Coordinates of C-alpha atoms in Angstrom, one line a residue:
X6 CA -16.1 -17.4 25.7
X7 CA -19.9 -17.4 25.6
X8 CA -21.2 -17.2 22.3
X9 CA -24.1 -14.6 21.3
X10 CA -27.0 -16.0 19.4
X11 CA -25.5 -15.3 15.8
X12 CA -22.2 -16.6 16.7
X13 CA -23.6 -19.8 18.1
X14 CA -25.8 -20.2 14.6
X15 CA -22.9 -19.8 12.6
X16 CA -20.8 -22.2 14.7
X17 CA -23.6 -24.7 14.3
X18 CA -23.9 -24.2 10.3
X19 CA -23.1 -27.9 8.7
X20 CA -24.5 -28.4 5.4
X21 CA -24.4 -26.2 2.1
X22 CA -23.1 -22.6 1.5
X23 CA -23.2 -19.8 4.5
X24 CA -22.3 -16.4 4.3
X25 CA -21.2 -14.9 7.7
X26 CA -21.2 -10.8 7.8
X27 CA -18.6 -10.0 10.2
X28 CA -18.2 -6.4 11.4
X29 CA -15.2 -5.1 13.0
X30 CA -14.4 -6.9 16.4
X31 CA -17.3 -9.6 16.1
X32 CA -15.5 -12.5 16.9
X33 CA -14.9 -14.2 13.4
X34 CA -11.4 -15.9 14.1
X35 CA -13.6 -17.5 17.2
X36 CA -16.5 -18.5 14.9
X37 CA -13.9 -20.1 12.4
X38 CA -12.1 -22.2 15.1
X39 CA -15.3 -23.0 16.6
X40 CA -17.1 -24.1 13.7
X41 CA -14.3 -26.2 12.7
X42 CA -14.1 -27.8 16.3
X43 CA -17.8 -28.4 16.1
X44 CA -17.6 -30.2 12.9
X45 CA -15.1 -32.7 14.1
X46 CA -16.6 -33.2 17.6
X47 CA -20.0 -33.1 17.3
X48 CA -20.8 -33.6 13.6
X49 CA -17.9 -36.6 13.5
X50 CA -16.5 -35.0 10.0
X51 CA -13.1 -36.6 9.0
X52 CA -10.7 -33.5 9.8
X53 CA -8.8 -34.3 7.0
X54 CA -11.3 -33.3 4.7
X55 CA -11.8 -29.5 6.3
X56 CA -9.8 -26.9 4.6
X57 CA -9.4 -23.4 6.3
X58 CA -8.3 -20.8 4.0
X59 CA -7.0 -17.3 4.9
X60 CA -5.1 -14.3 3.1
X61 CA -1.8 -14.0 5.0
X62 CA 0.3 -16.6 6.6
X63 CA 0.3 -15.2 9.8
X64 CA -3.3 -15.4 10.0
X65 CA -3.2 -19.0 9.0
X66 CA -0.9 -19.6 11.9
X67 CA -2.8 -17.9 14.1
X68 CA -6.1 -19.8 13.5
X69 CA -4.4 -23.2 13.4
X70 CA -2.8 -22.5 17.2
X71 CA -6.1 -21.0 18.4
X72 CA -7.7 -24.3 17.1
X73 CA -5.0 -26.5 18.4
X74 CA -5.5 -24.6 21.9
X75 CA -9.1 -25.4 21.5
X76 CA -8.5 -28.8 21.1
X77 CA -6.4 -29.4 23.9
X78 CA -3.1 -29.6 22.1
X79 CA -4.6 -32.7 20.0
X80 CA -3.0 -32.6 16.4
X81 CA -5.9 -33.2 13.9
X82 CA -5.2 -32.9 10.2
X83 CA -7.2 -29.7 9.4
X84 CA -5.3 -27.9 6.6
X85 CA -4.5 -24.3 7.5
X86 CA -3.2 -22.3 4.8
X87 CA -3.2 -19.2 2.5
X88 CA -4.7 -19.6 -1.1
X89 CA -1.5 -19.5 -2.4
X90 CA 0.0 -22.2 -0.3
X91 CA -3.0 -24.3 -0.8
X92 CA -3.1 -23.7 -4.9
X93 CA 0.9 -24.5 -4.7
X94 CA 0.3 -27.8 -2.9
X95 CA -2.0 -28.8 -5.9
X96 CA 0.5 -27.6 -8.3
X97 CA 3.3 -29.4 -6.4
X98 CA 1.2 -32.9 -6.8
X99 CA 0.6 -32.3 -10.4
X100 CA 3.8 -31.0 -11.8
X101 CA 6.3 -31.7 -9.0
X102 CA 7.3 -28.2 -8.3
X103 CA 9.2 -27.3 -5.4
X104 CA 10.1 -24.4 -3.4
X105 CA 13.0 -23.4 -5.5
X106 CA 10.6 -23.1 -8.5
X107 CA 8.9 -19.9 -6.8
X108 CA 10.8 -16.9 -8.5
X109 CA 12.1 -14.6 -5.6
X110 CA 11.5 -11.2 -5.4
X111 CA 15.0 -10.0 -6.4
X112 CA 14.7 -12.3 -9.7
X113 CA 11.7 -10.5 -10.7
X114 CA 13.2 -7.2 -10.6
X115 CA 16.4 -8.5 -12.2
X116 CA 14.3 -10.3 -15.2
X117 CA 12.3 -6.9 -15.5
X118 CA 15.2 -4.6 -15.6
X119 CA 16.8 -6.8 -18.4
X120 CA 13.6 -6.5 -20.5
X121 CA 13.3 -2.7 -19.8
X122 CA 16.8 -2.4 -20.7
X123 CA 16.6 -4.5 -23.9
X124 CA 13.5 -2.5 -24.9
X125 CA 15.1 0.8 -24.3
X126 CA 12.4 2.1 -22.2
X127 CA 12.6 5.5 -20.8
X128 CA 11.8 6.4 -17.0
X129 CA 13.7 8.4 -14.4
X130 CA 13.4 5.9 -11.2
X131 CA 14.1 2.5 -12.2
X132 CA 12.9 0.9 -8.9
X133 CA 9.6 2.6 -9.3
X134 CA 8.8 1.6 -13.0
X135 CA 9.9 -2.0 -12.7
X136 CA 7.5 -2.2 -9.7
X137 CA 4.6 -0.5 -11.6
X138 CA 4.9 -2.8 -14.4
X139 CA 5.2 -6.1 -12.2
X140 CA 2.2 -5.0 -10.4
X141 CA 0.3 -4.4 -13.8
X142 CA 1.4 -8.0 -14.8
X143 CA 0.2 -9.4 -11.4
X144 CA -3.4 -7.3 -11.9
X145 CA -3.5 -8.7 -15.6
X146 CA -3.2 -12.6 -14.0
X147 CA -5.4 -11.9 -11.0
X148 CA -8.1 -10.2 -12.7
X149 CA -8.7 -12.8 -15.7
X150 CA -8.4 -9.5 -18.2
X151 CA -7.2 -10.6 -21.7
X152 CA -4.2 -8.7 -22.7
X153 CA -5.8 -7.4 -25.6
X154 CA -8.1 -5.5 -23.6
X155 CA -5.3 -4.2 -20.8
X156 CA -4.4 -0.7 -21.4
X157 CA -0.9 0.1 -19.2
X158 CA -0.3 3.1 -17.2
X159 CA 3.3 3.0 -17.6
X160 CA 3.9 2.3 -21.4
X161 CA 2.2 1.9 -24.7
X162 CA -0.2 -1.1 -25.3
X163 CA 1.9 -2.9 -27.5
X164 CA 5.1 -2.3 -25.6
X165 CA 3.5 -3.7 -22.3
X166 CA 2.7 -6.7 -24.6
X167 CA 6.2 -7.5 -25.5
X168 CA 6.9 -6.8 -21.7
X169 CA 4.2 -9.2 -20.5
X170 CA 5.3 -11.7 -23.1
X171 CA 9.3 -11.4 -22.4
X172 CA 8.9 -12.0 -18.4
X173 CA 6.5 -14.9 -19.0
X174 CA 9.1 -16.4 -21.4
X175 CA 12.0 -15.7 -18.9
X176 CA 9.8 -17.5 -16.1
X177 CA 9.0 -20.3 -18.4
X178 CA 12.7 -20.8 -19.5
X179 CA 13.8 -21.2 -16.0
X180 CA 10.9 -23.0 -14.9
X181 CA 10.1 -20.7 -12.5
X182 CA 6.5 -19.2 -11.4
X183 CA 5.3 -16.3 -9.3
X184 CA 2.4 -16.1 -6.9
X185 CA -0.1 -14.9 -9.7
X186 CA 1.1 -17.8 -11.8
X187 CA 0.0 -20.4 -9.2
X188 CA -3.7 -18.9 -9.4
X189 CA -3.6 -19.1 -13.1
X190 CA -2.0 -22.5 -13.6
X191 CA -4.2 -24.2 -10.9
X192 CA -7.2 -22.8 -12.7
X193 CA -6.2 -24.3 -15.7
X194 CA -5.1 -27.5 -14.5
X195 CA -8.7 -28.0 -12.5
X196 CA -10.9 -26.9 -15.3
X197 CA -9.2 -29.1 -17.9
X198 CA -8.6 -32.2 -15.8
X199 CA -11.8 -33.4 -14.5
X200 CA -9.9 -36.5 -12.6
X201 CA -7.7 -34.4 -10.6
X202 CA -10.4 -32.0 -9.7
X203 CA -12.6 -34.9 -8.4
X204 CA -9.6 -36.0 -6.4
X205 CA -9.2 -32.5 -4.7
X206 CA -12.9 -32.4 -4.4
X207 CA -13.0 -35.3 -2.4
X208 CA -10.1 -34.4 0.0
X209 CA -11.6 -30.9 0.5
X210 CA -15.3 -31.3 1.3
X211 CA -15.8 -28.6 3.7
X212 CA -14.2 -25.2 3.0
X213 CA -13.8 -22.2 5.6
X214 CA -12.7 -18.8 3.9
X215 CA -11.5 -16.0 6.3
X216 CA -11.6 -12.0 4.9
X217 CA -13.8 -13.0 2.1
X218 CA -14.2 -9.6 1.1
X219 CA -10.6 -9.8 -0.1
X220 CA -11.1 -12.6 -2.6
X221 CA -10.5 -11.9 -6.3
X222 CA -12.1 -13.4 -9.3
X223 CA -9.6 -16.2 -10.1
X224 CA -9.3 -17.2 -6.5
X225 CA -13.2 -17.5 -6.2
X226 CA -13.3 -19.5 -9.6
X227 CA -10.9 -22.0 -8.3
X228 CA -12.8 -22.2 -4.9
X229 CA -16.3 -22.8 -6.7
X230 CA -14.6 -25.7 -8.3
X231 CA -13.1 -27.4 -5.4
X232 CA -16.5 -26.9 -3.3
X233 CA -18.4 -28.8 -6.0
X234 CA -20.9 -30.9 -5.8
X235 CA -21.9 -30.2 -2.1
X236 CA -20.9 -26.6 -1.9
X237 CA -20.2 -27.0 1.8
X238 CA -18.6 -23.2 1.8
X239 CA -18.5 -21.3 4.5
X240 CA -17.3 -17.5 3.9
X241 CA -16.6 -15.2 6.7
X242 CA -15.9 -11.4 6.2
X243 CA -17.1 -8.0 5.8
X244 CA -17.8 -6.4 2.8
X245 CA -17.4 -2.6 4.5
X246 CA -13.9 -3.5 5.1
X247 CA -13.0 -4.5 1.3
X248 CA -10.0 -2.3 0.8
X249 CA -7.6 -4.2 -1.7
X250 CA -9.2 -3.3 -5.1
X251 CA -5.6 -2.2 -6.3
X252 CA -4.7 -5.9 -5.9
X253 CA -7.7 -7.1 -7.9
X254 CA -9.9 -8.0 -4.9
X255 CA -13.7 -7.8 -5.8
X256 CA -15.9 -6.8 -2.8
X257 CA -18.9 -7.5 -5.6
X258 CA -17.9 -11.2 -5.1
X259 CA -19.0 -11.1 -1.8
X260 CA -22.0 -8.8 -2.3
X261 CA -23.0 -11.3 -5.3
X262 CA -22.3 -14.6 -3.3
X263 CA -26.4 -15.3 -2.8
X264 CA -26.8 -14.8 -6.7
X265 CA -24.1 -17.5 -7.2
X266 CA -25.6 -19.8 -4.4
X267 CA -29.2 -19.0 -4.1
X268 CA -29.5 -21.7 -1.1
X269 CA -26.9 -20.0 1.2
X270 CA -27.7 -18.8 4.8
X271 CA -26.8 -15.5 5.5
X272 CA -25.8 -14.7 9.3
X273 CA -24.8 -11.3 10.9
X274 CA -22.4 -11.1 13.5
X275 CA -24.1 -7.9 15.0
X276 CA -22.1 -7.0 18.2
X277 CA -18.9 -5.3 18.1
X278 CA -16.8 -6.3 21.2
X279 CA -13.8 -4.2 20.6
X280 CA -15.0 -0.6 20.7
X281 CA -16.7 1.6 22.9
X282 CA -20.3 2.5 21.4
X283 CA -19.5 5.8 20.5
X284 CA -16.8 4.8 18.2
X285 CA -19.5 2.2 16.8
X286 CA -22.2 4.6 16.2
X287 CA -19.8 7.2 14.5
X288 CA -18.4 4.6 12.5
X289 CA -21.7 3.3 11.1
X290 CA -22.9 6.5 10.4
X291 CA -20.1 6.9 8.1
X292 CA -20.4 3.5 6.3
X293 CA -24.2 4.0 5.8
X294 CA -23.4 6.6 3.0
X295 CA -21.8 3.8 0.8
X296 CA -24.7 2.4 -1.4
X297 CA -22.7 -0.9 -2.5
X298 CA -23.0 -2.8 0.6
X299 CA -25.1 -5.2 2.8
X300 CA -27.4 -3.2 5.3
X301 CA -26.4 -4.0 9.1
X302 CA -27.3 -3.1 12.5
X303 CA -24.3 -3.4 14.6
X304 CA -24.5 -3.0 18.4
X305 CA -21.7 -2.0 20.5
X306 CA -21.0 -4.5 23.4
X307 CA -19.3 -1.9 25.4
X308 CA -20.9 1.3 26.9
X309 CA -20.2 5.0 25.8
X310 CA -16.8 6.2 26.4
X311 CA -15.1 9.5 25.3
X312 CA -16.8 11.4 22.6
X313 CA -14.8 10.9 19.3
X314 CA -12.6 14.2 18.9
X315 CA -12.2 16.3 15.9
X316 CA -9.8 19.0 16.0
X317 CA -8.7 21.6 13.3
X318 CA -5.0 22.9 13.0
X319 CA -3.6 26.0 10.7
X320 CA -0.7 23.5 9.5
X321 CA 0.8 20.1 9.8
X322 CA 3.6 20.9 12.0
X323 CA 0.9 22.4 14.5
X324 CA -1.2 19.2 14.2
X325 CA 1.7 17.0 14.9
X326 CA 2.9 19.0 17.8
X327 CA -0.6 18.6 19.4
X328 CA -0.6 14.9 18.8
X329 CA 2.9 14.6 20.4
X330 CA 1.6 16.4 23.5
X331 CA -1.4 14.4 23.6
X332 CA 0.8 11.3 23.4
X333 CA 2.8 12.3 26.2
X334 CA 0.0 13.1 28.1
X335 CA -1.7 9.7 27.7
X336 CA 1.8 8.3 28.5
X337 CA 1.6 10.3 31.9
X338 CA -1.9 8.6 32.6
X339 CA -0.2 5.6 32.2
X340 CA -1.2 4.4 28.8
X341 CA 1.9 2.6 27.0
X342 CA 3.2 3.9 23.8
X343 CA 2.2 0.4 22.2
X344 CA -1.1 1.1 22.8
X345 CA -1.3 4.1 20.6
X346 CA -1.5 4.3 16.7
X347 CA -1.1 7.0 14.4
X348 CA -2.9 6.4 11.1
X349 CA -2.2 7.9 7.5
X350 CA -3.5 7.5 3.8
X351 CA -0.5 6.9 2.1
X352 CA 3.0 5.8 3.3
X353 CA 4.8 9.3 2.6
X354 CA 2.6 11.2 4.9
X355 CA 4.3 10.1 8.1
X356 CA 7.8 11.8 7.1
X357 CA 7.4 15.1 9.1
X358 CA 5.7 13.5 12.0
X359 CA 8.6 11.0 12.2
X360 CA 11.4 13.7 12.1
X361 CA 9.1 15.5 15.2
X362 CA 9.0 12.4 17.2
X363 CA 12.7 12.1 17.0
X364 CA 13.0 15.6 18.3
X365 CA 11.1 14.8 21.4
X366 CA 12.5 11.2 21.8
X367 CA 9.1 9.3 21.4
X368 CA 9.8 5.8 20.3
X369 CA 7.8 4.8 17.4
X370 CA 7.6 1.9 14.7
X371 CA 6.4 2.1 11.4
X372 CA 4.2 -0.7 9.5
X373 CA 5.0 0.3 6.4
X374 CA 8.2 1.0 4.4
X375 CA 8.3 4.7 4.7
X376 CA 10.2 6.0 1.4
X377 CA 13.1 8.5 2.2
X378 CA 12.0 11.6 0.3
X379 CA 15.8 12.3 -0.1
X380 CA 16.2 9.1 -2.2
X381 CA 13.6 10.6 -4.5
X382 CA 15.1 11.0 -8.2
X383 CA 13.5 14.6 -8.3
X384 CA 15.4 15.2 -4.7
X385 CA 18.3 14.0 -6.1
X386 CA 18.5 16.0 -9.1
X387 CA 17.9 19.4 -6.9
X388 CA 20.7 18.1 -4.4
X389 CA 23.1 17.6 -7.5
X390 CA 22.3 21.2 -8.6
X391 CA 23.5 22.3 -5.0
X392 CA 26.5 20.3 -4.9
X393 CA 27.6 21.8 -8.0
X394 CA 26.9 25.1 -6.8
X395 CA 29.0 24.3 -3.8
X396 CA 31.9 23.5 -6.0
X397 CA 31.6 20.1 -7.2
X398 CA 33.0 19.7 -10.9
X399 CA 32.1 15.7 -11.2
X400 CA 31.4 14.8 -14.7
X401 CA 28.6 12.4 -13.2
X402 CA 27.0 15.3 -11.6
X403 CA 26.8 17.4 -14.6
X404 CA 25.5 14.3 -16.6
X405 CA 22.9 14.1 -14.3
X406 CA 21.2 17.6 -14.6
X407 CA 22.7 18.9 -17.8
X408 CA 19.5 18.5 -19.5
X409 CA 16.9 18.9 -16.9
X410 CA 15.7 21.5 -18.2
X411 CA 16.4 20.6 -21.9
X412 CA 19.7 22.5 -22.8
X413 CA 20.5 20.3 -25.7
X414 CA 24.3 19.5 -24.5
X415 CA 25.4 16.3 -25.7
X416 CA 27.0 13.7 -23.2
X417 CA 30.2 13.2 -25.5
X418 CA 30.7 16.9 -24.7
X419 CA 32.0 16.0 -21.5
X420 CA 35.4 13.7 -21.8
X421 CA 36.8 14.7 -18.6
X422 CA 36.3 13.0 -15.2
X423 CA 36.4 17.1 -13.7
X424 CA 34.6 19.5 -16.0
X425 CA 36.1 23.2 -16.5
X426 CA 33.1 25.6 -17.5
X427 CA 35.1 27.7 -19.9
X428 CA 36.9 24.8 -21.8
X429 CA 33.5 23.0 -22.0
X430 CA 31.8 26.1 -23.5
X431 CA 34.4 27.1 -26.0
X432 CA 35.9 23.7 -27.2
X433 CA 32.6 22.2 -27.8
X434 CA 30.0 25.0 -28.6
X435 CA 31.4 28.5 -29.0
X436 CA 32.3 28.0 -32.9
X437 CA 29.5 25.6 -33.9
X438 CA 26.6 26.0 -31.5
X439 CA 27.0 29.5 -29.9
X440 CA 23.6 29.5 -28.4
X441 CA 24.3 26.1 -26.4
X442 CA 27.6 27.8 -25.1
X443 CA 25.4 30.5 -23.8
X444 CA 23.1 27.9 -22.1
X445 CA 26.2 26.5 -20.6
X446 CA 27.1 29.9 -19.4
X447 CA 23.8 30.6 -17.8
X448 CA 24.2 27.3 -15.8
X449 CA 27.3 28.4 -14.4
X450 CA 25.9 31.8 -13.5
X451 CA 22.7 29.9 -12.0
X452 CA 25.2 27.9 -9.7
X453 CA 26.9 31.1 -8.5
X454 CA 23.3 32.3 -7.4
X455 CA 22.5 28.9 -5.6
X456 CA 26.0 29.3 -3.6
X457 CA 24.9 32.3 -1.9
X458 CA 21.4 31.7 -1.0
X459 CA 19.3 29.7 1.6
X460 CA 18.1 25.9 1.2
X461 CA 14.6 27.1 0.7
X462 CA 15.4 29.8 -1.9
X463 CA 17.5 27.1 -3.5
X464 CA 14.8 24.8 -4.2
X465 CA 12.6 27.6 -5.3
X466 CA 15.2 29.1 -7.5
X467 CA 15.9 25.6 -9.0
X468 CA 12.0 25.2 -9.9
X469 CA 11.3 28.6 -11.1
X470 CA 14.3 30.2 -12.4
X471 CA 16.3 27.7 -13.8
X472 CA 13.3 25.6 -15.2
X473 CA 13.4 22.5 -13.5
X474 CA 9.4 22.8 -13.1
X475 CA 9.0 22.9 -16.6
X476 CA 11.2 19.7 -17.3
X477 CA 8.9 18.0 -14.8
X478 CA 5.7 18.8 -16.7
X479 CA 7.2 17.5 -19.9
X480 CA 8.5 14.4 -18.5
X481 CA 4.9 13.8 -16.9
X482 CA 3.4 14.4 -20.4
X483 CA 5.7 12.0 -21.8
X484 CA 5.1 9.1 -19.1
X485 CA 0.9 10.2 -18.9
X486 CA 1.0 11.0 -15.5
X487 CA 0.0 14.1 -13.5
X488 CA 2.4 16.5 -13.2
X489 CA 0.8 17.5 -9.9
X490 CA 2.3 14.1 -8.2
X491 CA 5.7 15.0 -9.2
X492 CA 5.5 18.9 -7.9
X493 CA 4.4 17.8 -4.9
X494 CA 7.7 16.2 -4.2
X495 CA 9.3 19.6 -4.7
X496 CA 6.6 21.1 -2.5
X497 CA 7.4 18.8 0.3
X498 CA 11.2 19.5 0.0
X499 CA 10.7 23.3 0.1
X500 CA 8.5 22.9 3.2
X501 CA 10.9 21.1 4.9
X502 CA 14.1 23.2 4.0
X503 CA 12.3 26.1 5.3
X504 CA 13.5 25.2 8.9
X505 CA 17.3 25.4 8.1
X506 CA 19.5 28.4 7.2
X507 CA 22.5 27.1 5.8
X508 CA 23.4 24.0 3.7
X509 CA 25.4 22.6 6.3
X510 CA 22.5 22.3 8.9
X511 CA 20.3 20.9 6.3
X512 CA 22.5 18.3 4.9
X513 CA 23.3 17.2 8.6
X514 CA 19.7 16.7 9.0
X515 CA 19.3 14.6 5.9
X516 CA 22.2 12.5 7.1
X517 CA 20.6 11.9 10.5
X518 CA 16.9 11.4 9.2
X519 CA 18.4 8.9 6.6
X520 CA 20.6 6.9 9.3
X521 CA 17.3 7.1 11.5
X522 CA 15.2 5.3 8.8
X523 CA 17.5 2.7 8.1
X524 CA 17.4 1.8 11.9
X525 CA 13.6 2.1 11.7
X526 CA 13.5 -0.6 9.0
X527 CA 15.9 -2.7 11.0
X528 CA 13.9 -2.3 13.9
X529 CA 10.8 -3.1 12.2
X530 CA 11.9 -6.4 11.2
X531 CA 13.2 -7.0 14.6
X532 CA 9.7 -6.1 16.3
X533 CA 10.4 -2.7 17.9
X534 CA 8.2 -1.4 20.3
X535 CA 6.7 2.2 20.4
X536 CA 3.6 4.2 19.0
X537 CA 2.7 2.7 15.9
X538 CA 2.7 4.6 12.7
X539 CA 0.6 2.9 9.9
X540 CA -1.4 3.4 6.7
X541 CA -5.1 2.7 6.7
X542 CA -4.3 -0.6 4.5
X543 CA -1.8 -2.0 6.9
X544 CA -4.0 -1.0 10.2
X545 CA -6.8 -3.7 9.2
X546 CA -6.9 -6.2 11.9
X547 CA -5.3 -4.4 14.5
X548 CA -6.6 -2.6 17.6
X549 CA -5.6 0.0 19.8
X550 CA -6.9 1.7 22.9
X551 CA -6.0 5.0 21.4
X552 CA -6.2 5.7 17.6
X553 CA -5.3 9.2 15.7
X554 CA -6.1 9.9 12.1
X555 CA -4.3 12.8 10.9
X556 CA -4.5 14.9 7.9
X557 CA -8.3 14.1 7.7
X558 CA -8.3 16.4 4.4
X559 CA -9.7 16.0 1.0
X560 CA -7.1 14.8 -1.2
X561 CA -5.8 12.6 1.4
X562 CA -9.3 11.0 2.8
X563 CA -10.7 10.2 0.2
X564 CA -7.5 10.4 -1.7
X565 CA -7.4 12.8 -4.7
X566 CA -7.4 10.0 -7.3
X567 CA -10.6 8.6 -6.3
X568 CA -12.9 10.0 -8.6
X569 CA -15.6 7.2 -9.4
X570 CA -18.5 6.2 -7.1
X571 CA -16.7 2.6 -6.6
X572 CA -13.4 4.4 -5.9
X573 CA -14.9 6.6 -3.4
X574 CA -16.6 3.8 -1.5
X575 CA -13.5 2.0 -1.5
X576 CA -11.9 5.2 0.4
X577 CA -14.8 5.4 2.6
X578 CA -14.3 1.8 3.5
X579 CA -10.7 2.4 4.0
X580 CA -11.6 5.4 6.6
X581 CA -14.2 3.0 8.2
X582 CA -11.2 0.4 8.7
X583 CA -9.3 3.2 10.3
X584 CA -11.6 4.4 12.9
X585 CA -12.8 0.8 13.7
X586 CA -9.4 0.2 15.0
X587 CA -9.8 2.5 18.2
X588 CA -11.1 0.6 21.1
X589 CA -11.5 3.6 23.6
X590 CA -10.6 6.8 22.4
X591 CA -10.5 8.0 18.7
X592 CA -9.1 11.4 17.6
X593 CA -9.2 12.9 13.9
X594 CA -7.1 16.0 13.3
X595 CA -7.5 18.1 10.0
X596 CA -4.5 20.4 8.7
X597 CA -5.6 23.4 6.8
X598 CA -2.2 23.5 5.1
X599 CA 0.1 20.9 4.0
X600 CA 3.2 21.7 2.3
X601 CA 2.3 25.1 1.6
X602 CA -1.4 24.3 0.1
X603 CA -4.6 25.0 1.3
X604 CA -6.5 22.1 2.2
X605 CA -10.4 21.3 3.1
X606 CA -11.4 19.1 5.6
X607 CA -12.6 15.7 4.6
X608 CA -16.2 15.0 3.8
X609 CA -16.0 12.0 6.2
X610 CA -16.4 14.4 8.7
X611 CA -19.5 15.4 8.0
X612 CA -20.7 12.0 7.2
X613 CA -19.7 10.7 10.9
X614 CA -21.8 13.7 12.4
X615 CA -18.6 15.4 13.8
X616 CA -18.9 18.5 11.6
X617 CA -22.1 20.0 9.6
X618 CA -22.1 18.1 6.3
X619 CA -21.2 20.2 3.5
X620 CA -23.6 20.1 0.4

């Protein structure tokens, strides 16, 4: 490949720090591998003193393979690895850690389940609750926030302190470390042991970092230590593609790099080789609305192709039908399914589209794990009501829903494996608490009503007449979460139920869909082919001739939880990542209704110049 001027300048850089701003499709991997080659071949740098850091193992392997090919198969001892792999190597030498000292995911979950149980913490979905607590612990470690100043979203501050302390104690007792500990322990080791730091500084003299916009504070602090005193630090990234703040990534680090290293040289890779010019121009119009960024002039290497398309639909269902017709049309034109991608903001959005793609036998693969709606604890409650309405008298079913909403029924009143309403109400409550017996009688009446109505009517009856919505609102208040998020699960369930007249039809569909999701999971692991369905987050680094962004609505893009200016800028960067995946054709679709709720089109459409901006 012939380099352009800015690529040549970056490749030729040798001494001191350099900040390489690499926009989408600008050849950053080429620049990193070529600069590594240049250091060895032309500058005669000892290859064992060169360290190339990436964020994923796959990226490190790809980078190494490209370098080896470029060096005609000769095996030079350049170190390629992720932050975690490099830091674990340092800890291995200092403390003798081995692979078995790294805690496995299932172990982490088991430890946390034990802690949650010991502290008698209340939750509805154990897996979700445990995952959120582990995520918060990771955030505390990565950001360097002191525990005293961290306020948990999932439990009271003093309770979170106990959870954190007990989790760390468990790891320590078993001589295990998690991925976040690797950073914390490496920082502590290098900052407290100048002798060891000096040895590693001599080992890694030339440091190259890919995807620098995704770095967190602790990673940067360690890298700064390693780079001293020469500071031969070559960082490559795009501040406009920093989208992992929720993991602790801080775009401010890249934006402040030149304050940290005033002598740093800045080079802009300003040519996009991936996308046709209309896509590039739309993307630049959008991202220029962000204030916290480096100003950039990006040129497209490819001429203008098809105009960026924006279409509006009355509902998600109709949006998806048009999308399917467009996919089939492209297929007839000779474009393979693998050359098309459909991008979403969240991993729950593709559910309806997946069902419709199955109906049309269009092969697809999902890059994210799509949660099964029918596995959600709220849906399980609704299904339990319906199961009881259809004749189940299982004690387990009654225990699940008898106090959702609150009926003040005790577990002890259900002793038998099979429940008889008359016995239950009379023996336990008729004499002492007749008002509870009355509620048991009302439950029996409600179940009779449910047995005679359609699936959609049943979901509505459980929500409104039985009072399940009120129960969710109380639960949301207790957990300090938005009731709206829980009610949306019911909205989606109700919307899907409209298509079925009987419970039998509905249950058959649920069974088929659940089987297909499991198959998808298996085939994703095996590398199945087909149209790619991905979130904006998981699409990063990929490219496709044809890209569709769907549900381009306020509330999705930008996401409803983004309120502060920094959060809205991150949402815009995420949208920018999505649209810059497109090489040839870009389609943006807005649905005016989602799950029966009216939706406004995204402000980003106006910022791209596709519709008139609304003030």
